[in-house]
mmCIF file of C-alpha atoms and ligand atoms in Angstrom:
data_model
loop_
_atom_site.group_PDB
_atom_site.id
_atom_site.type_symbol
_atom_site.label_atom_id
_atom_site.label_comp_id
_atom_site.label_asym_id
_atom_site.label_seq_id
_atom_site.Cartn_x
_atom_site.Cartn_y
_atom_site.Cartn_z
ATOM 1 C CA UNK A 1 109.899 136.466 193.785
ATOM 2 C CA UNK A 2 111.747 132.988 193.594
ATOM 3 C CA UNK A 3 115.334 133.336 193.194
ATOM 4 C CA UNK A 4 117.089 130.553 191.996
ATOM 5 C CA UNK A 5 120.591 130.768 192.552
ATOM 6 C CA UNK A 6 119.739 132.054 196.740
ATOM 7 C CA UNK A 7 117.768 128.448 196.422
ATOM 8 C CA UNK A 8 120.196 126.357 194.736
ATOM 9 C CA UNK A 9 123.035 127.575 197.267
ATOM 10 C CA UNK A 10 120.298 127.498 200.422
ATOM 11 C CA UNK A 11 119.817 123.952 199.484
ATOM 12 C CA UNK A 12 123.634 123.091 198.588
ATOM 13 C CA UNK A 13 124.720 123.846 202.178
ATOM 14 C CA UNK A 14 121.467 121.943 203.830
ATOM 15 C CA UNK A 15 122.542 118.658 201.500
ATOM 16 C CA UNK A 16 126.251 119.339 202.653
ATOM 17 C CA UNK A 17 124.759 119.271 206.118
ATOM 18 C CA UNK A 18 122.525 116.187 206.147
ATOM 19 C CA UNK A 19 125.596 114.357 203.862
ATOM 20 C CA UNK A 20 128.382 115.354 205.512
ATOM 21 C CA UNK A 21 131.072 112.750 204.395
ATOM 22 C CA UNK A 22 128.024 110.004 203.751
ATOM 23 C CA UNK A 23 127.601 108.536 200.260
ATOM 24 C CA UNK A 24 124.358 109.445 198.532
ATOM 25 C CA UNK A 25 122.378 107.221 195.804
ATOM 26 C CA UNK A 26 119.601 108.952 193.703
ATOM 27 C CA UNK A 27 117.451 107.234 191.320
ATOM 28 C CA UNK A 28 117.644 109.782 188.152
ATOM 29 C CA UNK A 29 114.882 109.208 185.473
ATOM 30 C CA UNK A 30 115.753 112.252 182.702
ATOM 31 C CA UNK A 31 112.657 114.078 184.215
ATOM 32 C CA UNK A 32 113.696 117.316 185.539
ATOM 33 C CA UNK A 33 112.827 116.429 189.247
ATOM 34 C CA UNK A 34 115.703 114.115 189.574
ATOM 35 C CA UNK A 35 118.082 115.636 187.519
ATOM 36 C CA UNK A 36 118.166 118.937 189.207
ATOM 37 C CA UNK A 37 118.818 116.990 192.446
ATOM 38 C CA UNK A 38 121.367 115.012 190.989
ATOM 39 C CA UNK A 39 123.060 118.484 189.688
ATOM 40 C CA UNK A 40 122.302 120.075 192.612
ATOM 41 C CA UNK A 41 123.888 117.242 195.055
ATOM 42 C CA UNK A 42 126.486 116.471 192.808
ATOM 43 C CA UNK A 43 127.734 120.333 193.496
ATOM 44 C CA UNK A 44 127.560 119.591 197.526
ATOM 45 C CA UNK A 45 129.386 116.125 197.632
ATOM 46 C CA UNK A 46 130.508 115.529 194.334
ATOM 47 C CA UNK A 47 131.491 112.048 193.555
ATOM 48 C CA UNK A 48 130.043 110.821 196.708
ATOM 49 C CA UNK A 49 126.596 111.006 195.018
ATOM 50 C CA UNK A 50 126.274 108.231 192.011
ATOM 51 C CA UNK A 51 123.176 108.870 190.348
ATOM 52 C CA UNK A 52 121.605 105.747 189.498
ATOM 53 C CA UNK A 53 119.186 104.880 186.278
ATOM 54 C CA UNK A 54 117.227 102.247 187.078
ATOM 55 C CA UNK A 55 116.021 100.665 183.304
ATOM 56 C CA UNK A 56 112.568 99.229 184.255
ATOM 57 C CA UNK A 57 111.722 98.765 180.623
ATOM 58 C CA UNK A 58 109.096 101.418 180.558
ATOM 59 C CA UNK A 59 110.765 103.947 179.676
ATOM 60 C CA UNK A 60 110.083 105.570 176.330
ATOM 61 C CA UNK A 61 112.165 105.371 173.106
ATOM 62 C CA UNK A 62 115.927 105.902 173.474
ATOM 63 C CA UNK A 63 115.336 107.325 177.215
ATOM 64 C CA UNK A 64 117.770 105.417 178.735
ATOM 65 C CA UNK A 65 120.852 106.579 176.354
ATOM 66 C CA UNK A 66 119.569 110.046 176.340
ATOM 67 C CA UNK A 67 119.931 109.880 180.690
ATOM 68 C CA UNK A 68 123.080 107.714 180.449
ATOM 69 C CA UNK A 69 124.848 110.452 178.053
ATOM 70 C CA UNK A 70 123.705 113.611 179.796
ATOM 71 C CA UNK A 71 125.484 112.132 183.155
ATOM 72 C CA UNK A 72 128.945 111.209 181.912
ATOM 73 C CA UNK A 73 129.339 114.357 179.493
ATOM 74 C CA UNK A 74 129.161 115.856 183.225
ATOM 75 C CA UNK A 75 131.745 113.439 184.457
ATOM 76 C CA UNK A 76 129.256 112.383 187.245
ATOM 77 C CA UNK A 77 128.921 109.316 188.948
ATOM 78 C CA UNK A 78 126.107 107.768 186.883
ATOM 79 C CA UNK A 79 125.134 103.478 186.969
ATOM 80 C CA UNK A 80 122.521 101.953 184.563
ATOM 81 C CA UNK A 81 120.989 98.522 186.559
ATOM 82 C CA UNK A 82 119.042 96.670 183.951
ATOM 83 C CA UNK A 83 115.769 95.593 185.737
ATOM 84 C CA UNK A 84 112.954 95.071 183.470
ATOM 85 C CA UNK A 85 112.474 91.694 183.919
ATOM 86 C CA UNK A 86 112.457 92.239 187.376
ATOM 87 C CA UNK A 87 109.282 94.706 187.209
ATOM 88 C CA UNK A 88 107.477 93.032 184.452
ATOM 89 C CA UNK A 89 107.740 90.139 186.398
ATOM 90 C CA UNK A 90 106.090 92.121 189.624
ATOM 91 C CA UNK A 91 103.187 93.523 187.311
ATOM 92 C CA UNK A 92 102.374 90.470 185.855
ATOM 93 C CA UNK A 93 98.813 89.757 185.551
ATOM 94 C CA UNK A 94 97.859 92.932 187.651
ATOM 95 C CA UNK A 95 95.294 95.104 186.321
ATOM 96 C CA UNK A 96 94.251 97.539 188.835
ATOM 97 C CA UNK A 97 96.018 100.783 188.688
ATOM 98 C CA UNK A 98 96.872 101.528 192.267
ATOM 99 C CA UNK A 99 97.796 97.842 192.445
ATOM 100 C CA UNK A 100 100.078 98.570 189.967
ATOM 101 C CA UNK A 101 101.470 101.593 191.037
ATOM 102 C CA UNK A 102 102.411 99.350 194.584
ATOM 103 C CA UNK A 103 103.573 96.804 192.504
ATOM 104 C CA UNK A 104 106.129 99.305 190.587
ATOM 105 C CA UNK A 105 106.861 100.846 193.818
ATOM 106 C CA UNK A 106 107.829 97.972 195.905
ATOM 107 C CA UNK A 107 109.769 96.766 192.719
ATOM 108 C CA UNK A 108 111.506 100.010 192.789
ATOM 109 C CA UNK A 109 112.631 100.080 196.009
ATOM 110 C CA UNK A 110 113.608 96.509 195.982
ATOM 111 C CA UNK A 111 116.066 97.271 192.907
ATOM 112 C CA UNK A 112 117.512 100.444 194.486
ATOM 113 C CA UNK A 113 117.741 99.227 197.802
ATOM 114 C CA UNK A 114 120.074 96.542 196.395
ATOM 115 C CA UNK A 115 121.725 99.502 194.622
ATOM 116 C CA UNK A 116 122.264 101.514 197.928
ATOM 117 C CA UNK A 117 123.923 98.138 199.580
ATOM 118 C CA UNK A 118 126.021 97.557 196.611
ATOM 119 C CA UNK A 119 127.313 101.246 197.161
ATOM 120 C CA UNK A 120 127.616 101.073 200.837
ATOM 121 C CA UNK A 121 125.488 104.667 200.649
ATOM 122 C CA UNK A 122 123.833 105.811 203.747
ATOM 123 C CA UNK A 123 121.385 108.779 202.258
ATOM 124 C CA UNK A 124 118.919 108.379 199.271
ATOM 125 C CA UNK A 125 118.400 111.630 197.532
ATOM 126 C CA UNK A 126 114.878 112.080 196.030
ATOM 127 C CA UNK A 127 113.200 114.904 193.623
ATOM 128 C CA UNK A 128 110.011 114.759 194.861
ATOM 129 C CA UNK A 129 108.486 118.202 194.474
ATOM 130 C CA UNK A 130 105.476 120.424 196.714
ATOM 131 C CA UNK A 131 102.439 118.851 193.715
ATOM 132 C CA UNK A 132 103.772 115.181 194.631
ATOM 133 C CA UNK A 133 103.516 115.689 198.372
ATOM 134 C CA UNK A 134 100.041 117.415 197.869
ATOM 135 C CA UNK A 135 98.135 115.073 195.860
ATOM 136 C CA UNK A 136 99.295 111.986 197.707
ATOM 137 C CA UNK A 137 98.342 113.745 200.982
ATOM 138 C CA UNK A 138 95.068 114.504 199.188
ATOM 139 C CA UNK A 139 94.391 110.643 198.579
ATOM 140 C CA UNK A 140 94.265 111.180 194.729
ATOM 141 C CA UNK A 141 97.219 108.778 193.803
ATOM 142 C CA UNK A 142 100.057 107.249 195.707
ATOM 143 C CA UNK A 143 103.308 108.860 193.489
ATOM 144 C CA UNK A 144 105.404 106.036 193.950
ATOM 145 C CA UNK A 145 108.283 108.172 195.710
ATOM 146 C CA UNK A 146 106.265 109.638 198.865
ATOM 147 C CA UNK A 147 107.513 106.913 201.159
ATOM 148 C CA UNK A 148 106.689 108.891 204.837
ATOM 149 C CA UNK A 149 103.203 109.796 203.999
ATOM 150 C CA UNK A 150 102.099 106.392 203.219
ATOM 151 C CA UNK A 151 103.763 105.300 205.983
ATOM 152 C CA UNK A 152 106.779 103.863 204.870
ATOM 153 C CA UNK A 153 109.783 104.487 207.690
ATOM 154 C CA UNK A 154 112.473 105.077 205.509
ATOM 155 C CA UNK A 155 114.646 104.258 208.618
ATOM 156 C CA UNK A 156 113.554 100.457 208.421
ATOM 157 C CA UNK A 157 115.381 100.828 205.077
ATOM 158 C CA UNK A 158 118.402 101.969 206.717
ATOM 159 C CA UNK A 159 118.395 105.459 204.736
ATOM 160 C CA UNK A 160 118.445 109.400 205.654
ATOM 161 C CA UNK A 161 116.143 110.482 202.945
ATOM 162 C CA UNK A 162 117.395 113.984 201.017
ATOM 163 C CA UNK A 163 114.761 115.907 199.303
ATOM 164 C CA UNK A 164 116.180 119.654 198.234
ATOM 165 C CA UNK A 165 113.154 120.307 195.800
ATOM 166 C CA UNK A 166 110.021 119.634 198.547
ATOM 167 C CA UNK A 167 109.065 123.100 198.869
ATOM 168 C CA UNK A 168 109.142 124.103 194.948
ATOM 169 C CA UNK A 169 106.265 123.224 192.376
ATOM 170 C CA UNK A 170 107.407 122.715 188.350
ATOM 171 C CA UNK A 171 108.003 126.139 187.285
ATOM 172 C CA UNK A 172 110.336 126.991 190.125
ATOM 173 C CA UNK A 173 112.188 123.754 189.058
ATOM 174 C CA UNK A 174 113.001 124.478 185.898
ATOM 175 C CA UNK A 175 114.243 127.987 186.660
ATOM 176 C CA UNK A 176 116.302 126.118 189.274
ATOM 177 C CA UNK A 177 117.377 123.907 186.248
ATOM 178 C CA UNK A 178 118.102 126.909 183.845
ATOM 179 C CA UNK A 179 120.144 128.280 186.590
ATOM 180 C CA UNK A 180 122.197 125.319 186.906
ATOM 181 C CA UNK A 181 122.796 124.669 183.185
ATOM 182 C CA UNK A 182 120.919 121.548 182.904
ATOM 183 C CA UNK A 183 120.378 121.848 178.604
ATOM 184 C CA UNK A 184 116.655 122.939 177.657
ATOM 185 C CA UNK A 185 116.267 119.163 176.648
ATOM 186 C CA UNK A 186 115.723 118.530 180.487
ATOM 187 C CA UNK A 187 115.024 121.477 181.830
ATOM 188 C CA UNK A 188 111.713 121.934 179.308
ATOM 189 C CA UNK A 189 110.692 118.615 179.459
ATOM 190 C CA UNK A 190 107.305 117.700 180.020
ATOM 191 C CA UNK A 191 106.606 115.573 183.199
ATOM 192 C CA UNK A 192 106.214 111.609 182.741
ATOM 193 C CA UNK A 193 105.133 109.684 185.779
ATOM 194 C CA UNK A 194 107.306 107.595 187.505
ATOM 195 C CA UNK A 195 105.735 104.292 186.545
ATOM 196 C CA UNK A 196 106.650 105.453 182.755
ATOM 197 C CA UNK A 197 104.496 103.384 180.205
ATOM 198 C CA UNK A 198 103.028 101.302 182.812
ATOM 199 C CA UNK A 199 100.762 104.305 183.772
ATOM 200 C CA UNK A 200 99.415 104.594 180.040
ATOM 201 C CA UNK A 201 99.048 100.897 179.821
ATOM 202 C CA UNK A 202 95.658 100.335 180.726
ATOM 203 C CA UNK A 203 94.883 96.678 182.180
ATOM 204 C CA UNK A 204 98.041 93.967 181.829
ATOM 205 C CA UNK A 205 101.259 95.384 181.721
ATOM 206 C CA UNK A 206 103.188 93.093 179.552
ATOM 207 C CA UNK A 207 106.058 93.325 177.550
ATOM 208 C CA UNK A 208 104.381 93.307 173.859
ATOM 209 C CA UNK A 209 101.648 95.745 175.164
ATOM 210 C CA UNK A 210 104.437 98.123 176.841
ATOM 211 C CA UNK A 211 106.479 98.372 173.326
ATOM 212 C CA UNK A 212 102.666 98.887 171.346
ATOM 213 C CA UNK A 213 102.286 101.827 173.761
ATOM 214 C CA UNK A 214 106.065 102.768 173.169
ATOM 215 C CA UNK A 215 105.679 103.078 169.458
ATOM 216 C CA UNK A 216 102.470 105.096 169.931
ATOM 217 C CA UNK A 217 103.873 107.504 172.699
ATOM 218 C CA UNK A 218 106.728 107.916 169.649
ATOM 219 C CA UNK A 219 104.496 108.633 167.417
ATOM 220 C CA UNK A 220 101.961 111.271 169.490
ATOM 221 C CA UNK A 221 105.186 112.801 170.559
ATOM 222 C CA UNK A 222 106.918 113.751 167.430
ATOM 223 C CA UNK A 223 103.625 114.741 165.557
ATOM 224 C CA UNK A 224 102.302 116.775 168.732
ATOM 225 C CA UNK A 225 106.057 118.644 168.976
ATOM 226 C CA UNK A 226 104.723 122.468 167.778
ATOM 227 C CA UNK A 227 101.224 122.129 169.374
ATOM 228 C CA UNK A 228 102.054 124.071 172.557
ATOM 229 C CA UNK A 229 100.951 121.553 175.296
ATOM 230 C CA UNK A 230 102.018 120.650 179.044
ATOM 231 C CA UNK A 231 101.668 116.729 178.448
ATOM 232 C CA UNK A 232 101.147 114.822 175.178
ATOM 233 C CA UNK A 233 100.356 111.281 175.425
ATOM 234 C CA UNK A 234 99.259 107.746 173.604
ATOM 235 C CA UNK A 235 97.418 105.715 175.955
ATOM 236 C CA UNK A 236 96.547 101.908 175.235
ATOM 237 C CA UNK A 237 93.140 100.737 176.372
ATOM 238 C CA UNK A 238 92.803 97.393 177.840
ATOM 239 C CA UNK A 239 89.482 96.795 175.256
ATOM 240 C CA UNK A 240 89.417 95.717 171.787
ATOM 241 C CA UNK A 241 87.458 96.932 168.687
ATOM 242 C CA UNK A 242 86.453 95.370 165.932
ATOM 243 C CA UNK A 243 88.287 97.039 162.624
ATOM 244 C CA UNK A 244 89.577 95.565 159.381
ATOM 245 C CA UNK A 245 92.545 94.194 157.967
ATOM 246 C CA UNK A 246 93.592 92.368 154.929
ATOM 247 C CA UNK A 247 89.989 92.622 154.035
ATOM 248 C CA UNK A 248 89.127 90.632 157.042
ATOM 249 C CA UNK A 249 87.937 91.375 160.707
ATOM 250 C CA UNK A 250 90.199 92.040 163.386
ATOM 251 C CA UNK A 251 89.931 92.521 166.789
ATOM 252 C CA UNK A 252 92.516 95.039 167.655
ATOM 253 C CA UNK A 253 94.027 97.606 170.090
ATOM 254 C CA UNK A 254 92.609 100.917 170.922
ATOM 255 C CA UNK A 255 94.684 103.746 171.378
ATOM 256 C CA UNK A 256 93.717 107.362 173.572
ATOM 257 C CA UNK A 257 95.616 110.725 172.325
ATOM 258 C CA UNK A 258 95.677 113.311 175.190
ATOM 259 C CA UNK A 259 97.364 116.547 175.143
ATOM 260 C CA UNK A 260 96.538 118.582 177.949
ATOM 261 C CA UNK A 261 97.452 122.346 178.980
ATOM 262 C CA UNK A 262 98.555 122.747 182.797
ATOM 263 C CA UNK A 263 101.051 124.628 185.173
ATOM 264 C CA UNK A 264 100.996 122.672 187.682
ATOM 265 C CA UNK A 265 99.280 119.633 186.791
ATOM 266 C CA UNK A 266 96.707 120.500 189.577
ATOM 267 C CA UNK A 267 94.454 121.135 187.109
ATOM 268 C CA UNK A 268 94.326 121.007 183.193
ATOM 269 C CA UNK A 269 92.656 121.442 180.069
ATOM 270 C CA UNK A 270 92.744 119.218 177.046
ATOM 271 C CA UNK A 271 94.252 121.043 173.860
ATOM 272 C CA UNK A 272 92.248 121.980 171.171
ATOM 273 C CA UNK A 273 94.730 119.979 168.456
ATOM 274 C CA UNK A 274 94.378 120.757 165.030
ATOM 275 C CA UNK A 275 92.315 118.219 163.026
ATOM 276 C CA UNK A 276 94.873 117.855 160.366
ATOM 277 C CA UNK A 277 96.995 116.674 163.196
ATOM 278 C CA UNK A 278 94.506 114.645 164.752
ATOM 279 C CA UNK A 279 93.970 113.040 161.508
ATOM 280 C CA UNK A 280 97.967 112.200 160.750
ATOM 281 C CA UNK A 281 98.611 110.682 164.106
ATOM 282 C CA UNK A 282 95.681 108.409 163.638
ATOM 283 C CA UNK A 283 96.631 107.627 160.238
ATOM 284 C CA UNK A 284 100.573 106.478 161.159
ATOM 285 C CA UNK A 285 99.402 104.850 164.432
ATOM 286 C CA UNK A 286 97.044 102.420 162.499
ATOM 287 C CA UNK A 287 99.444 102.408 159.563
ATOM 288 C CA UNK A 288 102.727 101.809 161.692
ATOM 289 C CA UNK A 289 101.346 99.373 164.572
ATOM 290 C CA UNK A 290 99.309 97.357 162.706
ATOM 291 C CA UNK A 291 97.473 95.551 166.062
ATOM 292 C CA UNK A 292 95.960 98.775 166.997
ATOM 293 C CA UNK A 293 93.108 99.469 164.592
ATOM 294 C CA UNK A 294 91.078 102.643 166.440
ATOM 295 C CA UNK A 295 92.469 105.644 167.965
ATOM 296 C CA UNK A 296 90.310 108.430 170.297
ATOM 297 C CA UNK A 297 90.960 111.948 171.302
ATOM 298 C CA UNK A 298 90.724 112.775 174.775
ATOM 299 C CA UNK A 299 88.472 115.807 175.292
ATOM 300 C CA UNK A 300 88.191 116.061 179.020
ATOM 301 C CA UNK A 301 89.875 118.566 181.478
ATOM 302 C CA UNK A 302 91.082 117.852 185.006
ATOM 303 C CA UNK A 303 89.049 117.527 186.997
ATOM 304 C CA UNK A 304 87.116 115.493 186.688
ATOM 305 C CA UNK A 305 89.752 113.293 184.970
ATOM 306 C CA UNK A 306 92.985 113.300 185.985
ATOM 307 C CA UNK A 307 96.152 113.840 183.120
ATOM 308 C CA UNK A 308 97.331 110.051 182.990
ATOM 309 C CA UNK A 309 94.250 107.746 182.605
ATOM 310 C CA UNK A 310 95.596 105.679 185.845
HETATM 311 P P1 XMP B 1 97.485 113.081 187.307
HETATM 312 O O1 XMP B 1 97.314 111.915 186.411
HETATM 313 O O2 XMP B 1 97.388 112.753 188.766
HETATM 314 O O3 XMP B 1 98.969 113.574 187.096
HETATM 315 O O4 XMP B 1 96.592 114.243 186.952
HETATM 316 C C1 XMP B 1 99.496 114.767 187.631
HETATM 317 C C2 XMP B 1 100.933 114.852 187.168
HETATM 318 O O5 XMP B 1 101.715 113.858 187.824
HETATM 319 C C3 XMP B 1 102.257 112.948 186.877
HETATM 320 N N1 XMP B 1 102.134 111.622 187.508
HETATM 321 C C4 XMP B 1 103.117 111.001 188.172
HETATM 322 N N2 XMP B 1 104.382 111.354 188.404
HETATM 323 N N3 XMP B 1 104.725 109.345 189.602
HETATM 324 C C5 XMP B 1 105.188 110.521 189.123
HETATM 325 O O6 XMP B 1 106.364 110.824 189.331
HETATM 326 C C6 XMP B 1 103.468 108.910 189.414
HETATM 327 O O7 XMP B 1 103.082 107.849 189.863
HETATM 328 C C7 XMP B 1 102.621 109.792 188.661
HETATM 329 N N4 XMP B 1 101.325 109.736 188.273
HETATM 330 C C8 XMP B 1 101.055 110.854 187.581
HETATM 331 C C9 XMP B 1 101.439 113.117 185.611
HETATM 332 O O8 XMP B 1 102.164 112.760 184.448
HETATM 333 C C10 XMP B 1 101.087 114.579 185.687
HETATM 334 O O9 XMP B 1 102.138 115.403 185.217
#
């Protein structure tokens, strides 16, 4: 049986220990990996931890406010670095989706290593969780915060890397969360991969095609909120079809629902999603964006696809 509160003080008095009167940086995305670290380390060192949103402008609607709010109504330490020129610039004209994910991931670094300097901090705390360490040991995608088993030193960065949640998959997390009082609108939230958008953009990632996928992701999510589902998603397909507008032909964008049932992401199902749903999510998407002019259901299970499409 896990128990949360034995974990949450087990780990308080390890991050005390690696700490001691260091300064810690984490990189907090609203996903309930890094903000039960934050919680968690803010209760060893306190304001010797500034939790750091990094905006890489692929984040979804309203994301970074939501972040941004939840930290200072807890009178943490909390920094917004506006960056997304900085990683659009890095992914420009990429296309493959490991490329892309190095591309984000050395852009990520770069920004928070900066961050780190600027606040003389010798330890970066990280949420990475047992499912990220076992499918990038596994070979089946690099997560872009695994830096040791690619074989990044995090020493050549200077850093003692923290990581209280290692051990403990999702569900243990969000007990941990509960437990801490992290509000349901964190602690229930379904994962989103670290590369945000970029990992539902298929092909370019560009700013137009980022806020297309934005819009959609808006859309899938507030239609899909009572179907019970791990993940619901919009992804944008780097192909066009042919459809109609304004009486004419047009070449527009395609658009992938998934929603997929999980617990641990290891494997999944896709959800069987009511057709009048279906249907109403199709219609806004092709009413509300007009450049996409076909949208798909996703019917297939992991494996042999994986959740995100890249
Ligand atoms: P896949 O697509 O591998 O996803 O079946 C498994 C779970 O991991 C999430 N995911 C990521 N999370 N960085 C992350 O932090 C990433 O690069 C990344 N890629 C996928 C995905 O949303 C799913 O929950």
């Amino acid at each position: 049986m896990f128990e949360p509160e034995k974990f949450i003080e087990r780990q308080v008095d390890k991050v005390k220990g690696t700490i001691g009167e260091g300064k810690a940086v984490i990189a907090v995305s609203g996903g309930v990996d890094s903000t039960v670290c934050a919680v968690l380390t803010h209760r060893a060192v306190g304001d010797r931890l500034v939790a750091v949103f990094i905006d890489d402008g692929l984040m979804r609607e309203g994301e970074a406010e939501q972040v941004m709010n939840f930290f200072e109504a807890r009178n943490m330490n909390a920094r917004r670095v506006d960056a997304a020129d900085e990683f659009f610039d890095a992914l420009k004209g990429i296309v493959d989706p490991e490329e892309k994910r190095k591309a984000f991931r050395n852009t990520f670094y770069g920004v928070l290593a900066r961050v780190v300097r600027e606040e003389n901090a010798n330890c970066l705390v990280q949420g990475t969780i047992a499912a990220d360490v076992a499918e990038t040991v596994k070979g089946i995608k690099t997560q872009h915060n695994i830096l040791e088993q690619i074989g990044i030193d995090p020493g050549s960065y200077g850093l003692t890397i923290v990581e209280p949640l290692r051990e403990i998959y999702k569900p243990e997390v969000r007990e941990v969360a509960r437990s801490l009082e992290v509000p349901a609108e964190f602690s229930e939230r379904p994962p989103f991969p670290g590369p945000g958008l970029a990992t539902r953009v298929l092909g370019e990632v560009t700013p137009e095609r980022v806020e297309i996928e934005r819009r959609a992701t808006k859309i899938v999510e507030e239609e899909t909120s009572d179907v019970e589902s791990f993940q619901s998603m919009a992804v944008l397909m780097n192909d066009r079809a042919t459809g109609i507008r304004e009486g004419k032909r047009a070449y527009g964008y395609i658009i992938v629902v998934r929603l997929v049932e999980s617990k641990d992401a290891i494997t999944a199902e896709a959800v069987n999603v009511p057709w009048e749903v279906l249907k109403r999510i199709g219609k806004r998407i092709t009413t509300e964006i007009p450049e996409v002019v076909h949208v798909l259901y996703s019917l297939t299970d992991k494996p042999p696809a994986t959740i995100e499409f890249q």
